[in-house]
Coordinates of N, CA and C in Angstrom, one line a residue:
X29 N -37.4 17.5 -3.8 CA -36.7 17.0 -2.7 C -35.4 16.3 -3.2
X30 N -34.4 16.5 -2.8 CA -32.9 15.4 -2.8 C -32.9 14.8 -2.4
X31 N -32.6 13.6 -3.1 CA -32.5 12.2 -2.7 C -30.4 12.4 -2.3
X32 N -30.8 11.8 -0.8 CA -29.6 11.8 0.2 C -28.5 10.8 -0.4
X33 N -29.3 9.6 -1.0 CA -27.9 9.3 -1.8 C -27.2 9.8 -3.3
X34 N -27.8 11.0 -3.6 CA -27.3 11.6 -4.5 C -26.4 12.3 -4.4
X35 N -27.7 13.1 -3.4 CA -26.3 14.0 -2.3 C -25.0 13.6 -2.0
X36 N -24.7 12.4 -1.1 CA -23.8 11.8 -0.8 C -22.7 11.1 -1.9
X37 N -23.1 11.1 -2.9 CA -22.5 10.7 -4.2 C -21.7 12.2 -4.8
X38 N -22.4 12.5 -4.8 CA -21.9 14.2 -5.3 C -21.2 15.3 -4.3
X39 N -20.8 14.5 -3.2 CA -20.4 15.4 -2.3 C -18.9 14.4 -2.4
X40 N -19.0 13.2 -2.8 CA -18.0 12.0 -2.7 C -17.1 12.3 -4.0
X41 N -17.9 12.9 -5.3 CA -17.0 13.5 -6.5 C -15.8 15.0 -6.2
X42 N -17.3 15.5 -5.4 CA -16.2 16.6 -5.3 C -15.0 16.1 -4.4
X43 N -15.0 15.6 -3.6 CA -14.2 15.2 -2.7 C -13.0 14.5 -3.6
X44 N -13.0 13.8 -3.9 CA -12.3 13.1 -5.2 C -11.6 14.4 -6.0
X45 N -12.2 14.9 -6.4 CA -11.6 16.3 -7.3 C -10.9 17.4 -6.2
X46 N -11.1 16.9 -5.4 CA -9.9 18.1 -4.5 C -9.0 17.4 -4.3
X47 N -8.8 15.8 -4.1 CA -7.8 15.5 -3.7 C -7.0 15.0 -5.0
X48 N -8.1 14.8 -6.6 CA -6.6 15.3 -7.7 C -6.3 16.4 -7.4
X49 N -6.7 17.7 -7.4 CA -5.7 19.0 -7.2 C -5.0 18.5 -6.2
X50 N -5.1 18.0 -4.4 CA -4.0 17.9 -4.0 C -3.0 17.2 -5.1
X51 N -2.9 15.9 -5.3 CA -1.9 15.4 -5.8 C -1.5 16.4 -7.4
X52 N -1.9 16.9 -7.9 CA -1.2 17.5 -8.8 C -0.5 18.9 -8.0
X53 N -0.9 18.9 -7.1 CA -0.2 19.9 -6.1 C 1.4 19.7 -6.1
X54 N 1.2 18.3 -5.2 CA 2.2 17.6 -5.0 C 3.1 17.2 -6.0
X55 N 2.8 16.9 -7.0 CA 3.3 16.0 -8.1 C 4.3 17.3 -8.6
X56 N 3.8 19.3 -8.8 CA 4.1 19.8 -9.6 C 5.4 20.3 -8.0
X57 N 4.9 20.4 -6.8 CA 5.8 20.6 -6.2 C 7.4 19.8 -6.1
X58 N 6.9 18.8 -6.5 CA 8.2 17.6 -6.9 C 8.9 17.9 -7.9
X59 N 8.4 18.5 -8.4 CA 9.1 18.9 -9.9 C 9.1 17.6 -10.9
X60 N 7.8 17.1 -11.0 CA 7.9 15.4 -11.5 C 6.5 15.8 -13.0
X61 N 6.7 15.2 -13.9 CA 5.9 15.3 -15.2 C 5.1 13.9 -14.6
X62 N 3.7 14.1 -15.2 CA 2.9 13.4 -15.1 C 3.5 11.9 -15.4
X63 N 4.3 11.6 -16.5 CA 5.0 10.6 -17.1 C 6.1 10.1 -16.0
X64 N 6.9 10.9 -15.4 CA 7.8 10.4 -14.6 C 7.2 10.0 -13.4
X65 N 6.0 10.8 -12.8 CA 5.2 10.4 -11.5 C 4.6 8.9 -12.1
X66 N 4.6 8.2 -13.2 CA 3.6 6.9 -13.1 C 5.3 6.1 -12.9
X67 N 6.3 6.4 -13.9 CA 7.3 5.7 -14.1 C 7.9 5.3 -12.3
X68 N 8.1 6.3 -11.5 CA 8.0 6.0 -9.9 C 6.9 5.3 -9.2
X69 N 6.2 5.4 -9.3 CA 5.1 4.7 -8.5 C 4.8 3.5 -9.2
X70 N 5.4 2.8 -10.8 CA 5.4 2.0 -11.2 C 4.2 1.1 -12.2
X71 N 3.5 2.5 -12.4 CA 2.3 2.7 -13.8 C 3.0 2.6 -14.9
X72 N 2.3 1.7 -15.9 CA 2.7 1.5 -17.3 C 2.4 3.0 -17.6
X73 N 1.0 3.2 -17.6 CA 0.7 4.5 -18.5 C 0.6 5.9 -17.3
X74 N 1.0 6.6 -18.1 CA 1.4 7.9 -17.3 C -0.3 9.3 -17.6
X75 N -1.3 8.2 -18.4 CA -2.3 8.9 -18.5 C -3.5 8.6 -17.3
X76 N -3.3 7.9 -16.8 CA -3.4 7.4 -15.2 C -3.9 8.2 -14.5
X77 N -2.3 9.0 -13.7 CA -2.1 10.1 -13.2 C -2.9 11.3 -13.8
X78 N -3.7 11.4 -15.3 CA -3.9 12.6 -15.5 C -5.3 12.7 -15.0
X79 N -5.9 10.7 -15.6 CA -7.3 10.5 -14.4 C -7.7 10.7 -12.9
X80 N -6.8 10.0 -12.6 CA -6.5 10.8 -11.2 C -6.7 12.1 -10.6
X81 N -5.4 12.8 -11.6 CA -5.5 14.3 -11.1 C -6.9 15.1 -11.8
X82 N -7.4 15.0 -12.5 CA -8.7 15.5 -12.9 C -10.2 14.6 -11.8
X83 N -10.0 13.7 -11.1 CA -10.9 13.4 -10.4 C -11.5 12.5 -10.9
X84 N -11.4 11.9 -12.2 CA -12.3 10.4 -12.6 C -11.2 9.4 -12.4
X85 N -10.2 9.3 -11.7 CA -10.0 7.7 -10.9 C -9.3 8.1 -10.0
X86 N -8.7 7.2 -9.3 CA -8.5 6.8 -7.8 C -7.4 6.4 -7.4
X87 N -6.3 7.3 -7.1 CA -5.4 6.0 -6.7 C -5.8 5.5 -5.9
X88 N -4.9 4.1 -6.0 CA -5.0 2.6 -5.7 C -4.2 3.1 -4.0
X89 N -4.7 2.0 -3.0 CA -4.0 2.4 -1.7 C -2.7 1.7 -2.1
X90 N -2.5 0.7 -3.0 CA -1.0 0.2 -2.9 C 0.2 0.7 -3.5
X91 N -0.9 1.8 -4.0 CA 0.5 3.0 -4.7 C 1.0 3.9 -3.6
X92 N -0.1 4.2 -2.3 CA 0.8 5.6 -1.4 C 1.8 5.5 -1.0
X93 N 2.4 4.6 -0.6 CA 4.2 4.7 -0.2 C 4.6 5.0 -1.3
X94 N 5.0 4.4 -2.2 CA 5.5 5.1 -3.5 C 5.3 6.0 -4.1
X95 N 3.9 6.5 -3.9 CA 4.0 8.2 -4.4 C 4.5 8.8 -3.7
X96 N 3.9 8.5 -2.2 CA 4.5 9.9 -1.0 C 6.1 9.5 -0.8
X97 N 6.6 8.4 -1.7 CA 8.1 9.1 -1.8 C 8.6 9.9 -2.6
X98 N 7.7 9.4 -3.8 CA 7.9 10.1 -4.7 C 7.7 11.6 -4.7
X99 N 6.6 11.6 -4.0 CA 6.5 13.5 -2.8 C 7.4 14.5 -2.3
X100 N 8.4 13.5 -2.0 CA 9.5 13.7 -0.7 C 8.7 14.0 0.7
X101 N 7.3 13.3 1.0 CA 6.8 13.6 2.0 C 6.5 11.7 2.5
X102 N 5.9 12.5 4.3 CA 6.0 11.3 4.7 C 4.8 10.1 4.3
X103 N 5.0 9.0 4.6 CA 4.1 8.1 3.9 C 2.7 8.2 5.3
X104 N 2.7 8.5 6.1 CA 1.6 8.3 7.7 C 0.8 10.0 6.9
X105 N 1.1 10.8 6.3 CA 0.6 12.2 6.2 C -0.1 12.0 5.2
X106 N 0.5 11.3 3.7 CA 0.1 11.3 2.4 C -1.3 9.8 2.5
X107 N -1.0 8.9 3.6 CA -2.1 8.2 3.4 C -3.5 9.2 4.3
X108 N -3.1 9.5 5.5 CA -4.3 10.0 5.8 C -5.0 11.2 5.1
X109 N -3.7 12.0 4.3 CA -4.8 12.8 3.4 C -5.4 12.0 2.2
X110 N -5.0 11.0 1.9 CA -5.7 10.8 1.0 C -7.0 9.6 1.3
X111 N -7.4 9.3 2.8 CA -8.4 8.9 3.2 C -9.6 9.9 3.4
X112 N -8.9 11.3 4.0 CA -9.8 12.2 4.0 C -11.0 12.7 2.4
X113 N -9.7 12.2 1.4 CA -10.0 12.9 -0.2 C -11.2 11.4 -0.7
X114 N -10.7 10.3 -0.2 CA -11.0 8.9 -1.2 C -12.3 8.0 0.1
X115 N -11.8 8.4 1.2 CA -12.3 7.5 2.2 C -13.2 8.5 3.2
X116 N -14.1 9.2 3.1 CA -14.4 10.3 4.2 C -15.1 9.7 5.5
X117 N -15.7 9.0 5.3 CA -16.8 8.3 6.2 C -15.3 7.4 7.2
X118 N -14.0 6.8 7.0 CA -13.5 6.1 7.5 C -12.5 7.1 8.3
X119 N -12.2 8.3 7.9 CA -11.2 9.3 8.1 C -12.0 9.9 9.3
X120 N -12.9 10.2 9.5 CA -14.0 11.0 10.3 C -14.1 9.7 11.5
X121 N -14.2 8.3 11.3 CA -14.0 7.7 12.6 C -13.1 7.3 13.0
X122 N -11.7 7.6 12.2 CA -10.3 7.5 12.9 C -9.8 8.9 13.4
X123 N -10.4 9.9 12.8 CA -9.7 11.1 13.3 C -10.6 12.2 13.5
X124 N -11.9 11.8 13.9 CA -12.6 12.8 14.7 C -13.7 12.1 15.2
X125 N -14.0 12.7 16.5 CA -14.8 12.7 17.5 C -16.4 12.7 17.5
X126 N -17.1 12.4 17.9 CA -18.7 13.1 17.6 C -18.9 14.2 17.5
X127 N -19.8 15.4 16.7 CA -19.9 16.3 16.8 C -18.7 16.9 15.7
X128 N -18.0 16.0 15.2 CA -16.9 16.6 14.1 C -15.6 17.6 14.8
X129 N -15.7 17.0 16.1 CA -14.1 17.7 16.4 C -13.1 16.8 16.2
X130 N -11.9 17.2 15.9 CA -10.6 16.3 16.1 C -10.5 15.4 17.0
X131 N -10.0 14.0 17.0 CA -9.8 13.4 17.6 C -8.2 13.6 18.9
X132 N -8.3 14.5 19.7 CA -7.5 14.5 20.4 C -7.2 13.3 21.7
X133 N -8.3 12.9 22.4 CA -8.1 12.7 23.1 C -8.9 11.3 23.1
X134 N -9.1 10.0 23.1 CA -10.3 9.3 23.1 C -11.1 9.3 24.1
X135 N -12.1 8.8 23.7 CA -13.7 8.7 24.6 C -13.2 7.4 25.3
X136 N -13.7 7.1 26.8 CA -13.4 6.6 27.2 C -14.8 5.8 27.5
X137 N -14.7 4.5 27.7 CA -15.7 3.5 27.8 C -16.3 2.7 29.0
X138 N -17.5 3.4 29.3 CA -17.6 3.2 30.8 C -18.0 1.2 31.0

C-alpha cells in the first residue's frame, strides 16, 4: 500500500522539476547564461540557478520580480506560474474551483 504522504511528496518533486525546466525555459529564451541570470536577480553564486533549474532548490518568492524582469515577462504571470510549480495546494485555492475547474467566476456565499 502507499503511504499518501509519500505520494504527496513525490508528486511535490516532480512538480518542482517541471518548473526548473520552466525556468531554464525562460532563462534560455532570454538569451541569459546561468551566470548572468543570478548577476540580475542579484545571487552571489550563479550555481544557484543550476539547483533550481535541475529541481533540488527553490527559488526564493523575493526573487520573482527580478527574474520575471529578467524574463522580459510580466511579474502577475511569472509569480502564479511559479505557485502552480512550488505552491500547488495554494494555486488550486486561488485559481480553481471545486472539482478542479478554473476559477472563473466565484462561488457565491449564501
Amino acid at each position: 500500500m502507499v503511504n499518501q504522504d509519500e505520494l504527496k511528496k513525490s508528486k511535490k518533486r516532480a512538480l518542482r522539476k517541471e518548473g526548473g525546466k520552466y525556468l531554464t525555459r525562460l532563462r534560455k529564451d532570454a538569451g541569459l547564461t546561468q551566470r548572468e541570470l543570478a548577476e540580475k536577480i542579484g545571487l552571489e553564486y550563479y550555481t544557484f540557478i543550476s539547483q533550481v533549474e535541475s529541481g533540488q532548490g527553490r527559488l526564493q518568492a523575493s526573487l520573482y520580480e527580478s527574474a520575471a524582469t529578467a524574463f522580459g515577462i510580466e511579474p502577475k504571470e511569472f509569480v502564479k506560474n511559479m505557485l502552480m510549480y512550488y505552491e500547488p495546494d495554494t494555486y488550486d485555492a486561488l485559481f480553481r474551483r471545486s472539482g478542479g475547474q478554473k476559477d472563473g467566476a466565484q462561488k457565491q456565499v449564501k
